[in-house]
XYZ file of N, CA and C in Angstrom:
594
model
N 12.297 -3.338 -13.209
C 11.322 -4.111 -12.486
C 10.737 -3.237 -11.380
N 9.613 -3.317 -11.503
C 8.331 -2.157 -10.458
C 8.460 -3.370 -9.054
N 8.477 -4.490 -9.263
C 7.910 -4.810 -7.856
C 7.868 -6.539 -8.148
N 8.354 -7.246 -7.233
C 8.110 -8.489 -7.190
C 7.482 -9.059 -6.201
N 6.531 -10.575 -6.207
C 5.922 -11.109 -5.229
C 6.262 -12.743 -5.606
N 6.325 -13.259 -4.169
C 5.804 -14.527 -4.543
C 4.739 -15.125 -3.915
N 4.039 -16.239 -4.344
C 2.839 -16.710 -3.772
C 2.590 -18.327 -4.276
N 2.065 -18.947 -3.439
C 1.793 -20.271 -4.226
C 2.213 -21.012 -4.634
N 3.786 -20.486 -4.493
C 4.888 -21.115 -5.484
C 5.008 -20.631 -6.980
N 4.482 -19.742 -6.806
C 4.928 -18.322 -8.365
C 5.143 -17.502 -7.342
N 5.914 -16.982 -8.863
C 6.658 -15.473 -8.781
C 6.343 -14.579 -9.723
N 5.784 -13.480 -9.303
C 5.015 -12.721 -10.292
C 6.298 -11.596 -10.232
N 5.997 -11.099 -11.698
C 6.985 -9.736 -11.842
C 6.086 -8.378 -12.747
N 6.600 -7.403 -11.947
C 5.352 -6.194 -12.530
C 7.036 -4.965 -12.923
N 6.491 -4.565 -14.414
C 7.574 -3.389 -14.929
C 6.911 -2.539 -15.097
N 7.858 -1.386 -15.236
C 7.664 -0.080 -15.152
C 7.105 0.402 -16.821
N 6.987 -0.454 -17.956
C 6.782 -0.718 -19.096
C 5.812 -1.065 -19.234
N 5.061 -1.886 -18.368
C 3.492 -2.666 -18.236
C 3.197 -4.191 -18.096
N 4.340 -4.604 -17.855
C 4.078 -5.976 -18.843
C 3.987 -6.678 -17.225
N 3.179 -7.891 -16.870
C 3.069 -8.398 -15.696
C 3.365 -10.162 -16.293
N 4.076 -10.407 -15.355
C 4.500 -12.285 -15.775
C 4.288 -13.044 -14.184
N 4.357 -14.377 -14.560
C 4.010 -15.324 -13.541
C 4.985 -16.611 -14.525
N 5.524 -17.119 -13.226
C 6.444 -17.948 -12.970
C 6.073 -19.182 -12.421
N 6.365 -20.443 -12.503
C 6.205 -21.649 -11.746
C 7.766 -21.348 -11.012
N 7.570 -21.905 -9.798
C 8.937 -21.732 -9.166
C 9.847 -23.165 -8.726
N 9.042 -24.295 -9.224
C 9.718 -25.466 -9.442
C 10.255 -25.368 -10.842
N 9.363 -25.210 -11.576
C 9.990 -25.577 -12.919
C 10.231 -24.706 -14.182
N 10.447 -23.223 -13.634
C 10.921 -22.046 -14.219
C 9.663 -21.767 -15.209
N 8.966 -22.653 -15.644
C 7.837 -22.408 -16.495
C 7.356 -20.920 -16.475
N 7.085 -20.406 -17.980
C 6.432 -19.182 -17.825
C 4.629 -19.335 -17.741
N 4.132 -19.332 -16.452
C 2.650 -19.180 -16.756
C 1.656 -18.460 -17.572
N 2.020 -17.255 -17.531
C 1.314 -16.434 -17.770
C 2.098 -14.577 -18.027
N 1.049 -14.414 -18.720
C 1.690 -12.749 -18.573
C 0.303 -12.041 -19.463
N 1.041 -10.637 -19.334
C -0.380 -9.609 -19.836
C 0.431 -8.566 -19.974
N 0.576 -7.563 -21.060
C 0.535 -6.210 -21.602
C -0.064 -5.385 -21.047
N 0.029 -4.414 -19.486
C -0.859 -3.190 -19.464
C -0.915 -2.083 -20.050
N -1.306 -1.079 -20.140
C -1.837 -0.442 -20.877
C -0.632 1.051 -20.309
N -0.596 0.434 -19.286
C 0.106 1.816 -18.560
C 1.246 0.875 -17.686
N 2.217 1.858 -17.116
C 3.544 0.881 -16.414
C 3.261 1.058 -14.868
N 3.691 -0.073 -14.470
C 3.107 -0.836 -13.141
C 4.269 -0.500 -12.507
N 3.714 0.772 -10.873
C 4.671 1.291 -10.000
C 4.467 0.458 -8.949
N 3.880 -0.227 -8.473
C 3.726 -1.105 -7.106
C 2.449 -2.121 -7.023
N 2.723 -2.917 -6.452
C 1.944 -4.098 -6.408
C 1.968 -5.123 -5.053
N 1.214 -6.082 -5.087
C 1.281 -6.849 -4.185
C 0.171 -8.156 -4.637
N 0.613 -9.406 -4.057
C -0.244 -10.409 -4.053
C -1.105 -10.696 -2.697
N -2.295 -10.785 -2.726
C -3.189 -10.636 -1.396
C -4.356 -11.539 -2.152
N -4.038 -12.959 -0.856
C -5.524 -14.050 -1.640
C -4.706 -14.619 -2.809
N -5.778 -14.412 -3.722
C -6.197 -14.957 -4.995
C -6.252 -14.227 -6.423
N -5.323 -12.620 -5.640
C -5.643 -11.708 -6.464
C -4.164 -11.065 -6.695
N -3.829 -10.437 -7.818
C -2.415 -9.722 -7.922
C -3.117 -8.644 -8.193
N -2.553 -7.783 -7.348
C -2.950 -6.199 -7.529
C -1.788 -4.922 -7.756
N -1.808 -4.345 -8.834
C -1.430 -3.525 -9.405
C -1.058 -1.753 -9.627
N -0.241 -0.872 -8.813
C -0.773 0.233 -9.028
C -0.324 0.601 -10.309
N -1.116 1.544 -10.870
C -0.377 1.692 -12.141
C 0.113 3.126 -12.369
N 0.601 3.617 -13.286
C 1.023 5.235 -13.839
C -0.267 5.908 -14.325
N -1.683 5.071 -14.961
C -2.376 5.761 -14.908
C -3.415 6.340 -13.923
N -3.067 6.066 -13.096
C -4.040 5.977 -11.602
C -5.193 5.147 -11.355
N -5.009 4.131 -12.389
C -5.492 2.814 -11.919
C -4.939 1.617 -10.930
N -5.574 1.139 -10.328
C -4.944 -0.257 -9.635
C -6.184 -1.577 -10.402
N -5.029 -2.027 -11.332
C -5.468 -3.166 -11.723
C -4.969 -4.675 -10.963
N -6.342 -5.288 -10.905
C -6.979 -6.568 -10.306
C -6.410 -7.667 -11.142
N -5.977 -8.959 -10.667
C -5.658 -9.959 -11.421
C -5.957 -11.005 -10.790
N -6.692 -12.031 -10.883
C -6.571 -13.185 -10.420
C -5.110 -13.811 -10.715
N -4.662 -14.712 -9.036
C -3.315 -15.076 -9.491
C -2.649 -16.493 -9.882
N -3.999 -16.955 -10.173
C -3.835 -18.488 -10.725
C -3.949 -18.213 -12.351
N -4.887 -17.629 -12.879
C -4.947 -17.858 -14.493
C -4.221 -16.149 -15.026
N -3.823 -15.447 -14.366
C -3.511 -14.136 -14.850
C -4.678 -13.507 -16.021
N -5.857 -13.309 -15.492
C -6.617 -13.255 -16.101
C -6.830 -11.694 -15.144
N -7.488 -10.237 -16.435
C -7.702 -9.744 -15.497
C -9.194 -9.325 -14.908
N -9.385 -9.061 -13.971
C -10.411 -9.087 -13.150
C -11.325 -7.512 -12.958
N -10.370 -6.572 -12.541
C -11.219 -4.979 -12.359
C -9.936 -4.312 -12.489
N -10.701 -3.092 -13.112
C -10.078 -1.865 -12.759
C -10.321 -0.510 -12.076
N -9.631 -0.172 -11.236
C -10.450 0.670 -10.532
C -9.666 2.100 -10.767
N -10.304 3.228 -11.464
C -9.390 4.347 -11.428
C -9.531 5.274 -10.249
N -8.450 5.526 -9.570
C -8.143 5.869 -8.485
C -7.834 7.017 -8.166
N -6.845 7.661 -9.042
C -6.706 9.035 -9.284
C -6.672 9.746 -10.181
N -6.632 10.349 -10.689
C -5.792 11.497 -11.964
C -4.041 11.606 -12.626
N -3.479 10.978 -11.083
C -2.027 11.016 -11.069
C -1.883 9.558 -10.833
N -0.524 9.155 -10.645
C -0.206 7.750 -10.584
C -0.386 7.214 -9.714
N -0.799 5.912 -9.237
C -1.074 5.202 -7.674
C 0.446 5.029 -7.527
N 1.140 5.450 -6.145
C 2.208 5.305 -5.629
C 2.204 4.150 -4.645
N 1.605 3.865 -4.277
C 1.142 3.171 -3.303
C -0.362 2.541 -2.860
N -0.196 1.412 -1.810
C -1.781 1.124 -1.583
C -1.237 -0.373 -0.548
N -2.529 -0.782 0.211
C -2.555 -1.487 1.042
C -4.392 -2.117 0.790
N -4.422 -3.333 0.416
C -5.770 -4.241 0.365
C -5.786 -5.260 1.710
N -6.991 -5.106 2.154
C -6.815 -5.956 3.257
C -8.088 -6.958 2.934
N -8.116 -8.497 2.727
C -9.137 -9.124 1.850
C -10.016 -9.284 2.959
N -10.029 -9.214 4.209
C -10.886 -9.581 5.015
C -12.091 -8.620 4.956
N -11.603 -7.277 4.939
C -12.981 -6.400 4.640
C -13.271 -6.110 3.621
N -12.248 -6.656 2.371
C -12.368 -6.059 1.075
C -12.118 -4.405 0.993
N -11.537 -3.750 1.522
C -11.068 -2.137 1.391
C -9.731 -2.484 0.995
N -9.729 -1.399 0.045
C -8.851 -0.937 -0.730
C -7.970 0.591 -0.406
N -6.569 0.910 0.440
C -6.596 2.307 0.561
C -5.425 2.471 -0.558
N -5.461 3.386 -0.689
C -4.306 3.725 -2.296
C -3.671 5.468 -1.895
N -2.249 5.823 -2.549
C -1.516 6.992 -2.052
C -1.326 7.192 -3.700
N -1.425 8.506 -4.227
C -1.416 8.992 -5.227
C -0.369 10.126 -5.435
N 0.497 10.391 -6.722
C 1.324 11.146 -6.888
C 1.231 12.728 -6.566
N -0.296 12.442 -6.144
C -0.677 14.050 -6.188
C -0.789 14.234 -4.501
N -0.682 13.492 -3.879
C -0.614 13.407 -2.327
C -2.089 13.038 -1.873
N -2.840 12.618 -2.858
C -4.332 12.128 -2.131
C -4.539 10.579 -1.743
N -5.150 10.290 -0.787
C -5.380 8.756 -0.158
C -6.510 8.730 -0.328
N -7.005 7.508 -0.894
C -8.653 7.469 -0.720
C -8.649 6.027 -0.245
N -9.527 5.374 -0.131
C -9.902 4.205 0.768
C -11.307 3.917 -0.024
N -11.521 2.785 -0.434
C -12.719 2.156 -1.529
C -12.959 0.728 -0.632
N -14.369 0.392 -1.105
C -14.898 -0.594 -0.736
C -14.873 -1.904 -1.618
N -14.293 -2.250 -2.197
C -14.066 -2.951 -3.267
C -15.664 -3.794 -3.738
N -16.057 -4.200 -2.873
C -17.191 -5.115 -2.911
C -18.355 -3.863 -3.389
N -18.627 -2.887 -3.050
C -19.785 -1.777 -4.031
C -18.815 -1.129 -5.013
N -17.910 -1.014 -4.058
C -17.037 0.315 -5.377
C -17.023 1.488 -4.864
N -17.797 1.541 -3.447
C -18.369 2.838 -3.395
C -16.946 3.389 -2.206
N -16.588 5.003 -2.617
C -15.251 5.106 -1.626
C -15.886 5.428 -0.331
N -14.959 5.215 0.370
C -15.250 5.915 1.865
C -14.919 7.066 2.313
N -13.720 6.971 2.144
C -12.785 8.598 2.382
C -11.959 8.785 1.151
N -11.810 10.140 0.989
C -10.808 10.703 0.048
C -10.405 11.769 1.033
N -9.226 12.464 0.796
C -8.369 13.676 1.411
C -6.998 13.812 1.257
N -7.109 15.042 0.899
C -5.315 15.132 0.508
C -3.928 14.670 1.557
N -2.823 14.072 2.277
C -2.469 13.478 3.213
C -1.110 14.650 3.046
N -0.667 14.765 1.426
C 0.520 15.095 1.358
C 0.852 16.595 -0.004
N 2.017 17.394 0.462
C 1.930 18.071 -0.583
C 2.884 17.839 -1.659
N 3.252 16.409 -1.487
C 3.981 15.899 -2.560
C 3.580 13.949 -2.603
N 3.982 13.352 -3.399
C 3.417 12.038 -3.597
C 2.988 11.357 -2.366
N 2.332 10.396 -1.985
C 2.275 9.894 -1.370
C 3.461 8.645 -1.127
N 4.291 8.449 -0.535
C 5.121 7.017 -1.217
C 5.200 5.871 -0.093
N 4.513 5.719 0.878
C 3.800 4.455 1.508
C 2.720 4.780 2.596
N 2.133 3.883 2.555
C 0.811 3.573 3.706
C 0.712 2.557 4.044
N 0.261 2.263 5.541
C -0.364 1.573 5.859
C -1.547 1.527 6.770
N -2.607 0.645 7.216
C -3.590 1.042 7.831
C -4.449 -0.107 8.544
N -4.922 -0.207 9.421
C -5.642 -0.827 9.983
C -7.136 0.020 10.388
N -7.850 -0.902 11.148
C -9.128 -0.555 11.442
C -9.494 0.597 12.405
N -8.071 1.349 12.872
C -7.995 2.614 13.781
C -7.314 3.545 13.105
N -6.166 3.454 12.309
C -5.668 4.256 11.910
C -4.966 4.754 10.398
N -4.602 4.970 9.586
C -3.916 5.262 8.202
C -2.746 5.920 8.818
N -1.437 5.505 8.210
C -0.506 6.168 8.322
C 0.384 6.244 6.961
N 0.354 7.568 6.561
C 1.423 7.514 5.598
C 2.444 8.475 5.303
N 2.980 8.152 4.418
C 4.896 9.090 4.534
C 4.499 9.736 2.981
N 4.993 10.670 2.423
C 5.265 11.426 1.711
C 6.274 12.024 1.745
N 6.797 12.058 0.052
C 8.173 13.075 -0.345
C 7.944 14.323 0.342
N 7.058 15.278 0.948
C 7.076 16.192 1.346
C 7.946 16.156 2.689
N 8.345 14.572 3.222
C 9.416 14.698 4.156
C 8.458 14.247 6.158
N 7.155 14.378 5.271
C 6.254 13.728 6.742
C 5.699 12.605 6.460
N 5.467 12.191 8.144
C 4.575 11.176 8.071
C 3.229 11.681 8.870
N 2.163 11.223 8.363
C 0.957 12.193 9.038
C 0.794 10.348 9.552
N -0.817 10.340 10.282
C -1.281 9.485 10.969
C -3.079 10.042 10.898
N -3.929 9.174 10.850
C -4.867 9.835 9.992
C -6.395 8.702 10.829
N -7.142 9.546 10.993
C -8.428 8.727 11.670
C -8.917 7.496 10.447
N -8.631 6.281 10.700
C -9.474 5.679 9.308
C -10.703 6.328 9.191
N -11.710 5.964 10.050
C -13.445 5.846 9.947
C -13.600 7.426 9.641
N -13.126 8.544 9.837
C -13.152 10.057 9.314
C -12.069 10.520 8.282
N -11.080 10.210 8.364
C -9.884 10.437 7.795
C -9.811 11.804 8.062
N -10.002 12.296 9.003
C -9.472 13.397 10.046
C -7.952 13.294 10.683
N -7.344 14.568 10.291
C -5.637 14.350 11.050
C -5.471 14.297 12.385
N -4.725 13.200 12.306
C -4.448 13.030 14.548
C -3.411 13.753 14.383
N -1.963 13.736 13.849
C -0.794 14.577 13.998
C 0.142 14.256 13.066
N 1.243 14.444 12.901
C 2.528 14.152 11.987
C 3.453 14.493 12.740
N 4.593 13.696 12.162
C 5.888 13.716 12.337
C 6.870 14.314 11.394
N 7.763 15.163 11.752
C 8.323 15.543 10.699
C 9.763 15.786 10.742
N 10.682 16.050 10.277
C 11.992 15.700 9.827
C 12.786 15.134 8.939
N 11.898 14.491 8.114
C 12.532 13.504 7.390
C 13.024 14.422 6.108
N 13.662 13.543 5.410
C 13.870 13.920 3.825
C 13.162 13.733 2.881
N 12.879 13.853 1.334
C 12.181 13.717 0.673
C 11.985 11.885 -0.205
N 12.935 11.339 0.386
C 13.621 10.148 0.294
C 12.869 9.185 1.313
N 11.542 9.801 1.894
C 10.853 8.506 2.779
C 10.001 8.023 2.056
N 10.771 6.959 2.046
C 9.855 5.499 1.607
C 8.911 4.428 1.819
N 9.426 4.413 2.951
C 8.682 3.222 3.735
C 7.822 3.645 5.151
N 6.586 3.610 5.462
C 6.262 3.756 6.805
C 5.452 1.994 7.453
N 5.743 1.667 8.352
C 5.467 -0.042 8.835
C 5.413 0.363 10.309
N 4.089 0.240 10.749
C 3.659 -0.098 12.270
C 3.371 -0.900 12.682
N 3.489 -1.739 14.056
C 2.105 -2.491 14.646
C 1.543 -1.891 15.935
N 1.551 -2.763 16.792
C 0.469 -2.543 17.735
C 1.719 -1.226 18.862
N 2.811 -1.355 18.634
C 4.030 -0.619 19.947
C 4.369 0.042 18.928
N 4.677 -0.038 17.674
C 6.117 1.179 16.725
C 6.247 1.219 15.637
N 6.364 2.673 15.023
C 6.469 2.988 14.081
C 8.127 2.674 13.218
N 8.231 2.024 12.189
C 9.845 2.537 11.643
C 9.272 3.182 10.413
N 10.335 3.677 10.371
C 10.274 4.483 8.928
C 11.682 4.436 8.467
N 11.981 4.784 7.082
C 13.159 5.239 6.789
C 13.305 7.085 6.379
N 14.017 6.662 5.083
C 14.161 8.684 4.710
C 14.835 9.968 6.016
N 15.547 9.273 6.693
C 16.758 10.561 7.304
C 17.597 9.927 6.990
N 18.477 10.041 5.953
C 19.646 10.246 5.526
C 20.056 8.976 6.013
N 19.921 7.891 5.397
C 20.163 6.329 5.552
C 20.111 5.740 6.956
N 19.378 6.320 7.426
C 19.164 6.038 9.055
C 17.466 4.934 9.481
N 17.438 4.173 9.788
C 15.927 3.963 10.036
C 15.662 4.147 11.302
N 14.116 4.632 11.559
C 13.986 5.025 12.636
C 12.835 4.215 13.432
N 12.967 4.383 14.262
C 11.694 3.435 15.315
C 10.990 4.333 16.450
N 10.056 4.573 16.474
C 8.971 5.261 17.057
C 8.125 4.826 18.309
N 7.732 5.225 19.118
C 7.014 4.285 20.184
C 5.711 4.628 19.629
N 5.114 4.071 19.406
C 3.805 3.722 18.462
C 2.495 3.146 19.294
N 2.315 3.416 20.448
C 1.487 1.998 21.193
C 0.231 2.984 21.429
N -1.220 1.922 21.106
C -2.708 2.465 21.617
C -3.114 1.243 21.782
N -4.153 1.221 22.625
C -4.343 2.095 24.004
C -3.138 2.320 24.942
N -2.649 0.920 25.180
C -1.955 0.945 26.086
C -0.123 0.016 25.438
N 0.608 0.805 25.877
C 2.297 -0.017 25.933
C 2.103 -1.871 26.249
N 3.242 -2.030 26.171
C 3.543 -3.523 25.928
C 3.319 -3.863 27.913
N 4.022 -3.125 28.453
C 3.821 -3.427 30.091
C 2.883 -2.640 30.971
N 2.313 -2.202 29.994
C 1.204 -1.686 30.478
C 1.155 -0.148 31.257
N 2.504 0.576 31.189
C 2.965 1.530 31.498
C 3.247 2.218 30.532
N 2.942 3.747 30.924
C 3.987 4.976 30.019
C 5.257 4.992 29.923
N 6.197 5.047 29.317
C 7.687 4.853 29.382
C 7.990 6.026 30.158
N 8.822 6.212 30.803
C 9.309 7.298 31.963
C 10.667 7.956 31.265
């Protein structure tokens, strides 16, 4: 199993084989399902939509009421490792096996940024309207201008084993040092009290 969600009261399940299912979660019922074409490394439900990365460097679109599918968008050359949809602006950013991030407009299609982040997969991101941050097996986490996708800096130490990078408005955690998670002081403009930490 690539990745599970629930939503709505389903439970969707995405494999590494292709196959995507939907669940009623009162009454075990199987809703729905679909055969992809290629095997499904990560996913997420956002809205109305189940979204898909796949092995072929597509991220396939699903509506998540009829499992019907909707778009496909090919993304890279290598496998989508990752990705983050945010429905309010409709952008799409995606992390690729080959270490490239690109960021798409879903609503033209048309991308915004592409640039290489990593010299090994990409294996999480996340991003808001100031910044992209993502971790790669190469053992960093870079931090990345959205609107240029110009490098602010990286962090580095980790192992090839980082998985996860999750910020908000004060801190970074990450995992990948050697079963340790870590927490970062993360804060722009300004800290929680309104001070530099001393």
């Amino acid at each position: 199993m690539a990745q599970l969600a629930v939503r709505y009261k389903r439970f969707f399940s995405g494999c590494v084989e292709g196959s995507l299912r939907a669940w009623d979660l009162s009454t075990g019922e199987l809703l729905g399902k679909d055969k992809l074409p290629s095997g499904i490394l990560c996913g997420s439900v956002v809205g109305k939509y189940v979204l898909l990365g796949c092995k072929s460097g597509c991220v396939e679109v699903y509506s998540a009421d009829k499992i019907q599918h909707v778009l496909s968008l090919k993304c890279f050359t290598s496998n989508v490792t990752c990705f983050q949809y945010d429905e309010d602006s409709d952008l799409l950013v995606a992390g690729g096996s080959n270490g490239d991030v690109t960021m798409w407009n879903l609503d033209s299609g048309e991308i915004l940024l592409s640039f290489k982040a990593h010299k090994g997969p990409v294996m999480s991101l996340q991003w808001d309207k100031d910044k992209i941050v993502t971790g790669g097996r190469d053992g960093e986490i870079n931090v990345w201008d959205t609107s240029l996708g110009k490098h602010r800096f990286a962090i580095g130490g980790y192992t090839a084993y980082l998985t996860t990078v999750q910020f908000d408005k004060y801190q970074l955690i990450t995992d990948g040092t050697n079963n340790v998670v870590v927490a970062h002081r993360f804060w722009s403009p300004s800290p929680p009290n309104g001070k530099p930490a001393s």
